[in-house]
C-alpha cells in the first residue's frame, strides 16, 4: 500500500510541475507572441537560423517548429548549464533540428557561415561586447541575412534606437527596421552595409 501511495504521490507531483511549466510557457507566449514575431521578421520553413543568447531555449523551440525538418536552429549561449537543459529538453521531446553552440562573450562561434538569420530575444542588452560580437557575427551570415534583436527599452537595458543604430554602424551594419511591437518589446533589424 505504501508503495502505491508513493507512486501516486509522485505521479500527482509530476503532473503539477508539468502543469506549472506549461502555464508559465503559455503566459510567456501571450506576453511575447513568438509566432507573430517570427511572422514579422520572415522566419520560414527550411531556414538555417542562429539564435544568440538562447538560454534554456524558449525561442529555440518556436524557431525549430517554424523552420521544420528541412531547417536548423543553432542555439548559442555562453552558459553551458542552460545549453545542457536545452539539450535535455530536445532529447525528451525528440527535437532533432536544434544544435547547441557554446559561444564566447564576443563571438557566437556558430559552426556554419551561411545562416539565413541571427535572432535574439531579451539577450542583447546583456552582451558586454556588443560591437565586437556584431563584427564577429558577420562571418556566419549570408550577405543579405538580417540580425534581429527583440528587446525592451527600459532604464535597465538602455537599448534606444539611436544606441543600437550607432552600435550597428560601428560594427558594419545598418539599422534597417525598428518598430515597437507590444508590451515594451521592440524589434531592431540590422543588415550588412
Coordinates of C-alpha atoms in Angstrom, one line a residue:
X1 CA 0.0 0.0 0.0
X2 CA 2.8 2.4 0.9
X3 CA 4.5 1.8 -2.5
X4 CA 1.2 2.5 -4.3
X5 CA 0.7 5.7 -2.3
X6 CA 4.3 6.9 -3.1
X7 CA 3.8 6.1 -6.8
X8 CA 0.5 8.0 -6.8
X9 CA 2.1 11.0 -5.0
X10 CA 5.0 11.0 -7.4
X11 CA 2.6 11.0 -10.4
X12 CA 0.5 13.8 -9.0
X13 CA 3.6 15.9 -8.2
X14 CA 4.9 15.3 -11.7
X15 CA 1.6 16.4 -13.3
X16 CA 1.5 19.5 -11.1
X17 CA 5.1 20.5 -12.1
X18 CA 4.4 20.0 -15.8
X19 CA 1.1 22.0 -15.5
X20 CA 3.0 24.9 -13.9
X21 CA 5.7 24.7 -16.6
X22 CA 3.0 24.7 -19.3
X23 CA 1.2 27.6 -17.7
X24 CA 4.4 29.6 -17.4
X25 CA 5.2 28.9 -21.1
X26 CA 1.7 29.9 -22.1
X27 CA 1.9 33.2 -20.1
X28 CA 5.2 34.0 -21.8
X29 CA 3.7 33.2 -25.2
X30 CA 0.9 35.6 -24.5
X31 CA 3.4 38.3 -23.5
X32 CA 5.9 37.8 -26.2
X33 CA 3.8 36.5 -29.1
X34 CA 6.6 34.4 -30.7
X35 CA 4.5 33.3 -33.7
X36 CA 3.8 36.9 -34.6
X37 CA 7.4 37.9 -34.0
X38 CA 8.5 35.2 -36.4
X39 CA 5.9 36.3 -39.0
X40 CA 7.2 39.9 -38.8
X41 CA 10.8 39.0 -39.4
X42 CA 10.2 36.3 -42.0
X43 CA 11.1 33.1 -40.4
X44 CA 10.2 30.4 -42.9
X45 CA 10.4 26.6 -43.3
X46 CA 13.8 25.4 -44.3
X47 CA 15.8 28.3 -42.9
X48 CA 19.1 28.0 -41.0
X49 CA 18.9 30.3 -38.0
X50 CA 21.4 31.2 -35.4
X51 CA 19.8 32.2 -32.1
X52 CA 22.1 34.2 -29.8
X53 CA 21.6 34.2 -26.0
X54 CA 19.3 31.2 -26.3
X55 CA 19.4 30.3 -22.6
X56 CA 17.1 27.4 -21.9
X57 CA 15.6 27.6 -25.4
X58 CA 12.3 29.4 -25.1
X59 CA 12.6 30.9 -28.6
X60 CA 14.7 28.0 -30.0
X61 CA 11.7 25.6 -29.8
X62 CA 9.4 28.1 -31.5
X63 CA 12.0 28.6 -34.2
X64 CA 12.5 24.8 -34.5
X65 CA 8.9 24.2 -35.2
X66 CA 8.7 27.0 -37.8
X67 CA 11.8 26.0 -39.8
X68 CA 10.8 22.4 -39.7
X69 CA 12.7 19.2 -40.5
X70 CA 14.4 20.9 -43.5
X71 CA 15.8 23.8 -41.4
X72 CA 18.1 24.1 -38.4
X73 CA 18.4 26.3 -35.3
X74 CA 21.9 26.9 -33.9
X75 CA 21.1 27.8 -30.3
X76 CA 24.0 29.8 -28.9
X77 CA 24.8 30.9 -25.4
X78 CA 27.9 31.3 -23.2
X79 CA 26.1 29.5 -20.3
X80 CA 26.8 25.8 -20.6
X81 CA 24.3 24.8 -18.0
X82 CA 21.5 26.5 -19.8
X83 CA 22.5 24.8 -23.1
X84 CA 22.6 21.4 -21.3
X85 CA 19.0 22.0 -20.1
X86 CA 18.1 22.9 -23.7
X87 CA 19.8 19.7 -25.0
X88 CA 18.0 17.6 -22.3
X89 CA 14.6 19.1 -23.4
X90 CA 15.5 18.3 -27.1
X91 CA 16.2 14.7 -26.2
X92 CA 13.0 14.4 -24.1
X93 CA 10.8 15.9 -26.8
X94 CA 12.6 14.2 -29.8
X95 CA 13.6 17.5 -31.3
X96 CA 16.4 16.9 -33.8
X97 CA 16.8 20.3 -35.6
X98 CA 18.3 22.3 -32.8
X99 CA 22.1 22.2 -32.3
X100 CA 23.5 24.0 -29.2
X101 CA 26.7 26.1 -29.6
X102 CA 28.8 27.4 -26.7
X103 CA 30.0 30.8 -27.7
X104 CA 32.3 33.4 -26.3
X105 CA 31.4 36.8 -25.0
X106 CA 32.5 38.5 -28.2
X107 CA 31.9 35.7 -30.7
X108 CA 28.9 33.3 -31.2
X109 CA 31.1 30.6 -32.7
X110 CA 28.4 29.3 -35.0
X111 CA 29.7 26.2 -36.9
X112 CA 28.4 27.4 -40.2
X113 CA 28.9 30.5 -42.4
X114 CA 25.6 30.6 -44.3
X115 CA 23.0 31.5 -41.7
X116 CA 19.7 32.9 -43.1
X117 CA 19.2 34.9 -40.0
X118 CA 20.5 35.6 -36.5
X119 CA 17.9 36.3 -33.9
X120 CA 17.8 37.0 -30.1
X121 CA 15.1 37.8 -27.6
X122 CA 15.8 39.6 -24.3
X123 CA 19.5 38.9 -24.7
X124 CA 21.4 41.7 -26.5
X125 CA 21.1 44.1 -23.6
X126 CA 23.2 41.7 -21.5
X127 CA 26.0 41.4 -24.1
X128 CA 29.1 43.1 -22.7
X129 CA 31.0 43.3 -26.0
X130 CA 28.1 44.3 -28.3
X131 CA 30.1 45.9 -31.1
X132 CA 32.7 43.2 -31.2
X133 CA 30.0 40.5 -31.1
X134 CA 28.2 42.1 -34.1
X135 CA 31.5 42.3 -36.0
X136 CA 32.3 38.7 -35.4
X137 CA 28.7 37.6 -36.3
X138 CA 29.2 38.9 -39.8
X139 CA 31.3 35.8 -40.8
X140 CA 28.4 33.5 -40.0
X141 CA 25.6 35.0 -42.1
X142 CA 24.7 35.2 -45.8
X143 CA 25.3 38.7 -47.2
X144 CA 21.5 39.5 -47.2
X145 CA 20.8 37.9 -43.8
X146 CA 19.3 40.0 -41.1
X147 CA 20.4 40.2 -37.5
X148 CA 17.2 40.5 -35.5
X149 CA 17.1 41.9 -31.9
X150 CA 13.9 41.6 -29.9
X151 CA 14.5 43.6 -26.7
X152 CA 13.0 46.2 -24.5
X153 CA 14.0 49.8 -23.9
X154 CA 13.6 50.3 -20.2
X155 CA 16.1 52.0 -17.9
X156 CA 17.8 48.7 -17.3
X157 CA 18.6 47.8 -20.9
X158 CA 19.1 51.3 -22.3
X159 CA 18.7 50.0 -25.8
X160 CA 17.4 53.1 -27.6
X161 CA 17.0 53.2 -31.3
X162 CA 19.9 55.6 -31.6
X163 CA 22.2 53.5 -29.4
X164 CA 21.5 50.3 -31.5
X165 CA 22.0 52.3 -34.7
X166 CA 25.4 53.5 -33.5
X167 CA 26.5 50.0 -32.5
X168 CA 25.3 48.7 -35.8
X169 CA 27.2 51.4 -37.8
X170 CA 30.4 50.8 -35.8
X171 CA 30.2 47.1 -36.5
X172 CA 29.4 47.4 -40.2
X173 CA 25.6 47.2 -40.3
X174 CA 22.7 49.4 -41.0
X175 CA 19.7 49.5 -38.7
X176 CA 17.1 48.9 -41.5
X177 CA 14.0 48.4 -39.4
X178 CA 12.8 49.5 -36.0
X179 CA 9.4 49.0 -34.5
X180 CA 7.6 48.9 -31.2
X181 CA 6.0 45.6 -31.0
X182 CA 4.0 45.5 -27.8
X183 CA 4.4 45.2 -24.0
X184 CA 7.6 47.2 -24.2
X185 CA 9.2 44.8 -26.7
X186 CA 11.0 46.4 -29.7
X187 CA 12.2 44.9 -32.9
X188 CA 15.6 46.0 -34.3
X189 CA 16.6 44.6 -37.7
X190 CA 20.2 45.0 -38.9
X191 CA 21.7 44.3 -42.3
X192 CA 25.3 44.3 -43.5
X193 CA 26.4 47.6 -45.2

